[in-house]
Short mmCIF file of C-alpha atoms in Angstrom, two decimals:
data_model
loop_
_atom_site.label_atom_id
_atom_site.label_comp_id
_atom_site.label_asym_id
_atom_site.label_seq_id
_atom_site.Cartn_x
_atom_site.Cartn_y
_atom_site.Cartn_z
CA MET A 35 0.04 0.00 0.02
CA ASN A 36 0.94 3.58 -0.51
CA ILE A 37 0.56 5.20 2.99
CA VAL A 38 0.45 8.93 4.04
CA LEU A 39 1.47 9.69 7.60
CA VAL A 40 -0.29 12.45 9.37
CA GLY A 41 1.82 13.49 12.39
CA TYR A 42 5.51 12.83 12.24
CA GLY A 43 6.63 12.76 15.83
CA ARG A 44 7.91 9.75 17.64
CA MET A 45 4.84 7.64 16.79
CA GLY A 46 4.85 8.78 13.11
CA LYS A 47 8.48 7.66 12.78
CA ALA A 48 7.78 4.30 14.34
CA VAL A 49 4.81 3.80 11.98
CA GLU A 50 7.07 4.64 9.05
CA GLU A 51 9.53 1.86 10.01
CA ALA A 52 6.81 -0.66 10.69
CA ALA A 53 5.00 0.12 7.36
CA ARG A 54 8.27 -0.40 5.48
CA GLN A 55 9.00 -3.65 7.27
CA ARG A 56 5.52 -4.90 6.14
CA GLY A 57 6.30 -3.99 2.52
CA HIS A 58 4.40 -0.60 2.21
CA PHE A 59 5.47 2.62 0.89
CA ILE A 60 5.28 6.09 2.54
CA THR A 61 4.27 8.63 -0.12
CA ALA A 62 3.93 11.58 2.02
CA LYS A 63 4.39 12.91 5.57
CA VAL A 64 2.26 15.80 7.00
CA ASP A 65 2.95 17.64 10.22
CA PRO A 66 2.35 21.40 10.69
CA VAL A 67 4.93 21.67 13.47
CA ALA A 68 7.70 19.40 12.03
CA ASP A 69 10.96 21.27 11.29
CA ASP A 70 11.79 19.01 8.21
CA PRO A 71 11.69 20.21 4.59
CA GLN A 72 10.53 16.72 3.56
CA VAL A 73 7.44 16.93 5.69
CA SER A 74 4.40 18.86 4.34
CA LYS A 75 2.81 21.48 6.61
CA GLU A 76 -0.74 20.88 5.33
CA LEU A 77 -2.92 17.95 4.46
CA THR A 78 -4.39 18.36 0.98
CA PRO A 79 -6.56 16.40 -1.40
CA ALA A 80 -3.65 16.15 -3.73
CA ILE A 81 -1.64 14.39 -1.09
CA LEU A 82 -4.42 11.90 -0.32
CA LYS A 83 -5.04 11.21 -4.03
CA GLN A 84 -1.81 9.19 -4.19
CA ALA A 85 -2.54 7.24 -0.94
CA ASP A 86 -4.26 3.90 -0.33
CA ALA A 87 -4.39 4.71 3.28
CA VAL A 88 -3.61 7.24 5.97
CA ILE A 89 -2.30 6.54 9.51
CA GLU A 90 -2.67 9.54 11.82
CA PHE A 91 -0.99 10.15 15.16
CA ALA A 92 -1.28 13.97 15.42
CA LEU A 93 -2.72 16.62 17.64
CA PRO A 94 -6.46 16.52 18.45
CA GLN A 95 -7.00 20.17 17.10
CA GLY A 96 -6.97 18.89 13.50
CA ILE A 97 -9.27 15.88 14.00
CA GLU A 98 -12.35 17.50 12.44
CA SER A 99 -10.81 19.03 9.44
CA ASN A 100 -8.68 15.91 8.75
CA THR A 101 -11.56 13.51 9.08
CA ARG A 102 -13.75 15.64 6.82
CA LEU A 103 -11.05 15.44 4.16
CA TYR A 104 -10.51 11.72 4.57
CA ALA A 105 -14.25 11.20 3.97
CA GLU A 106 -14.47 13.62 1.09
CA CYS A 107 -11.49 12.06 -0.69
CA GLY A 108 -12.56 8.48 0.15
CA THR A 109 -9.18 7.69 1.64
CA PRO A 110 -9.13 5.02 4.48
CA ALA A 111 -7.67 6.42 7.56
CA VAL A 112 -6.51 4.84 10.83
CA ILE A 113 -6.57 7.46 13.59
CA GLY A 114 -4.45 6.99 16.76
CA THR A 115 -4.79 10.64 17.77
CA THR A 116 -6.26 10.94 21.26
CA GLY A 117 -7.76 13.71 23.28
CA TRP A 118 -11.10 14.09 21.29
CA GLU A 119 -12.99 10.98 22.58
CA ASN A 120 -15.92 13.23 23.82
CA ARG A 121 -16.53 14.18 20.15
CA ARG A 122 -16.62 10.58 18.85
CA ASP A 123 -20.22 10.69 17.67
CA GLU A 124 -19.75 14.08 15.98
CA ILE A 125 -16.58 12.89 14.11
CA ALA A 126 -18.26 9.64 13.11
CA SER A 127 -21.13 11.60 11.52
CA LEU A 128 -18.56 13.11 9.11
CA VAL A 129 -17.77 9.64 7.87
CA ASN A 130 -20.96 7.53 7.95
CA GLY A 131 -22.71 7.57 4.60
CA LYS A 132 -19.63 8.80 2.78
CA ARG A 133 -17.36 6.57 0.59
CA GLY A 134 -14.42 6.80 2.94
CA ALA A 135 -13.51 4.65 5.93
CA VAL A 136 -12.08 5.76 9.29
CA MET A 137 -10.87 3.63 12.25
CA TRP A 138 -10.24 5.17 15.56
CA GLY A 139 -8.51 3.74 18.61
CA ASN A 140 -6.47 4.89 21.52
CA ASN A 141 -4.23 1.87 21.47
CA PHE A 142 -3.29 -0.31 18.50
CA SER A 143 -1.02 -2.62 20.37
CA ILE A 144 -2.20 -6.23 19.92
CA GLY A 145 -0.78 -7.03 23.33
CA ALA A 146 -2.70 -4.27 24.95
CA HIS A 147 -5.93 -5.69 23.41
CA LEU A 148 -5.13 -9.04 25.03
CA LEU A 149 -4.96 -7.16 28.30
CA PHE A 150 -8.33 -5.51 27.63
CA LYS A 151 -9.99 -8.90 27.04
CA LEU A 152 -8.30 -10.48 30.14
CA THR A 153 -9.32 -7.45 32.25
CA ALA A 154 -13.00 -7.73 31.14
CA GLU A 155 -12.99 -11.47 32.17
CA ALA A 156 -11.27 -10.73 35.48
CA ALA A 157 -13.79 -7.99 36.31
CA SER A 158 -16.65 -10.36 35.50
CA LEU A 159 -15.24 -13.18 37.52
CA ILE A 160 -14.98 -11.18 40.75
CA GLU A 161 -18.39 -9.41 40.48
CA ASN A 162 -19.90 -11.52 43.28
CA LEU A 163 -16.65 -12.02 45.11
CA THR A 164 -16.99 -8.94 47.27
CA ASP A 165 -13.72 -9.52 49.17
CA TYR A 166 -11.83 -8.56 45.99
CA ASP A 167 -11.45 -5.08 44.74
CA ILE A 168 -10.01 -3.92 41.39
CA MET A 169 -7.90 -0.81 40.40
CA ILE A 170 -5.67 0.53 37.69
CA HIS A 171 -2.21 1.98 37.72
CA GLU A 172 -0.36 3.31 34.66
CA ILE A 173 3.11 4.86 33.94
CA HIS A 174 4.20 6.90 30.99
CA HIS A 175 7.07 9.00 29.76
CA LYS A 176 7.37 12.66 30.81
CA MET A 177 6.38 13.96 27.37
CA LYS A 178 2.85 12.39 27.39
CA LYS A 179 0.29 15.13 27.38
CA ASP A 180 -2.87 13.28 28.72
CA SER A 181 -3.39 11.62 32.09
CA PRO A 182 -4.82 9.07 32.61
CA SER A 183 -3.95 7.58 29.35
CA GLY A 184 -6.57 6.60 26.80
CA THR A 185 -5.54 2.94 27.32
CA ALA A 186 -6.09 3.29 31.10
CA LEU A 187 -9.49 4.75 30.49
CA THR A 188 -10.35 1.92 28.01
CA LEU A 189 -9.38 -0.59 30.71
CA ALA A 190 -11.63 1.26 33.18
CA GLU A 191 -14.52 1.05 30.72
CA LYS A 192 -14.04 -2.64 30.34
CA ILE A 193 -14.32 -3.04 34.14
CA LEU A 194 -17.38 -0.90 34.39
CA GLN A 195 -18.99 -2.87 31.54
CA ASN A 196 -18.32 -6.24 33.32
CA ASN A 197 -18.62 -5.57 37.04
CA ALA A 198 -21.87 -4.01 38.34
CA ARG A 199 -20.07 -3.09 41.67
CA LYS A 200 -18.06 -0.41 39.81
CA THR A 201 -20.07 2.47 38.43
CA VAL A 202 -17.73 5.51 38.67
CA ILE A 203 -14.24 6.13 37.27
CA GLN A 204 -12.20 8.09 39.91
CA THR A 205 -9.01 9.72 38.43
CA GLY A 206 -8.22 12.30 41.12
CA THR A 207 -6.18 12.35 44.21
CA LEU A 208 -8.29 11.05 47.12
CA ASN A 209 -7.92 12.52 50.63
CA ARG A 210 -10.53 10.09 51.90
CA ALA A 211 -11.51 6.52 51.72
CA ILE A 212 -12.45 5.30 48.35
CA ARG A 213 -16.24 4.42 47.89
CA PRO A 214 -17.08 0.88 46.90
CA GLU A 215 -18.60 1.94 43.52
CA GLU A 216 -15.51 3.97 42.56
CA LEU A 217 -12.81 2.49 40.40
CA HIS A 218 -9.52 4.32 41.00
CA VAL A 219 -7.29 4.93 37.94
CA VAL A 220 -3.97 6.48 38.71
CA GLY A 221 -1.34 7.79 36.30
CA ILE A 222 2.38 8.63 36.84
CA ARG A 223 4.50 10.56 34.40
CA GLY A 224 8.22 10.67 34.20
CA GLY A 225 11.33 9.40 32.46
CA SER A 226 11.23 7.57 29.08
CA VAL A 227 8.79 4.83 29.81
CA PRO A 228 6.80 3.97 26.62
CA GLY A 229 3.88 2.64 28.78
CA VAL A 230 3.09 0.24 31.60
CA HIS A 231 -0.57 -0.56 32.56
CA THR A 232 -1.36 -2.76 35.46
CA VAL A 233 -4.84 -3.96 36.59
CA THR A 234 -4.70 -5.12 40.15
CA VAL A 235 -7.26 -7.44 41.72
CA ASP A 236 -6.65 -7.42 45.39
CA GLY A 237 -8.36 -9.35 48.30
CA PRO A 238 -7.52 -9.88 51.99
CA HIS A 239 -5.30 -12.96 51.32
CA ASP A 240 -3.87 -12.40 47.84
CA THR A 241 -3.23 -10.16 44.85
CA ILE A 242 -3.51 -10.86 41.14
CA GLU A 243 -1.89 -8.49 38.71
CA LEU A 244 -2.33 -8.19 34.95
CA THR A 245 0.35 -6.02 33.38
CA HIS A 246 1.14 -4.92 29.82
CA THR A 247 4.61 -3.42 29.48
CA ALA A 248 5.42 -1.73 26.15
CA ARG A 249 9.08 -2.05 25.42
CA SER A 250 8.95 0.50 22.57
CA ARG A 251 6.49 2.07 20.24
CA CYS A 252 6.93 -0.65 17.70
CA GLY A 253 4.01 -2.64 18.99
CA PHE A 254 1.61 0.28 18.65
CA ALA A 255 2.96 1.11 15.22
CA THR A 256 2.75 -2.37 13.76
CA GLY A 257 -0.77 -2.79 15.11
CA SER A 258 -1.82 0.51 13.33
CA VAL A 259 -0.32 -0.74 9.97
CA MET A 260 -2.10 -3.99 10.31
CA ALA A 261 -5.34 -1.99 11.02
CA ALA A 262 -4.83 -0.07 7.78
CA GLU A 263 -4.42 -3.29 5.88
CA TRP A 264 -7.75 -4.42 7.40
CA LEU A 265 -9.56 -1.10 6.71
CA LYS A 266 -8.58 -0.73 3.07
CA ASP A 267 -11.64 -2.17 1.33
CA ARG A 268 -14.20 -1.13 3.92
CA GLN A 269 -16.50 1.92 4.29
CA GLY A 270 -17.75 3.70 7.46
CA PHE A 271 -16.61 4.52 10.93
CA PHE A 272 -14.94 1.74 12.79
CA ARG A 273 -13.26 1.33 16.22
CA VAL A 274 -10.07 -0.55 16.63
CA GLU A 275 -12.09 -3.32 18.48
CA ASP A 276 -13.81 -4.13 15.21
CA PHE A 277 -10.42 -4.98 13.72
CA ILE A 278 -9.22 -6.72 16.88
CA ASP A 279 -12.25 -8.86 17.22
CA ASP A 280 -11.74 -10.05 13.61
CA LEU A 281 -8.07 -10.71 14.33
CA PHE A 282 -8.72 -12.77 17.42
CA LYS A 283 -11.32 -15.09 15.84
#
């Protein structure tokens, strides 16, 4: 495939390498803040015309204009940009009914999606075992701009969907005892850690931990390229889970 990269930061460079390793070609790179003469400042229909797919890891401020352009040009786009999740329905409306296809996800790591499924199962198993509580802890590098991470919030959603005892996601500092219905999600920022997410199930006599440790961005990048391969001949607005469910069959 001919792939256009939108966003050419650390993730964009990792996607570039992963795409080439899977036999694809990078036809253009777009990033309005990149200080590189080989990187375009603006995404245009002419750039998209030469592409079989787009992979975007960029800033959320451009999500509406970029998605509108993908839909108008009919260019399949995998979007790993985070920070706009509360506008998901609005953005999906730009794509649905058009000839393009967009897949959104806050994590394209295949291993992370294994963690999501294991977490959902664990939350379900302890629903009636009231001695056991469940919580989430995550660590990311000092340059990460959102906290908690999108991955941590996805884990939290999996728990709420599968355990009726937890109904509220609590991300703040607590200067009180946590309430039984609250699920505490804590993030730490520092150093160069690509990402560590741990779901802890704890009871009075033992502890069970499910941990996904990213050793580099390569897992996320490779998953996004695989997602673009899956999306190529489809139309509509998809979540990464649609691709993952098909992959895990």
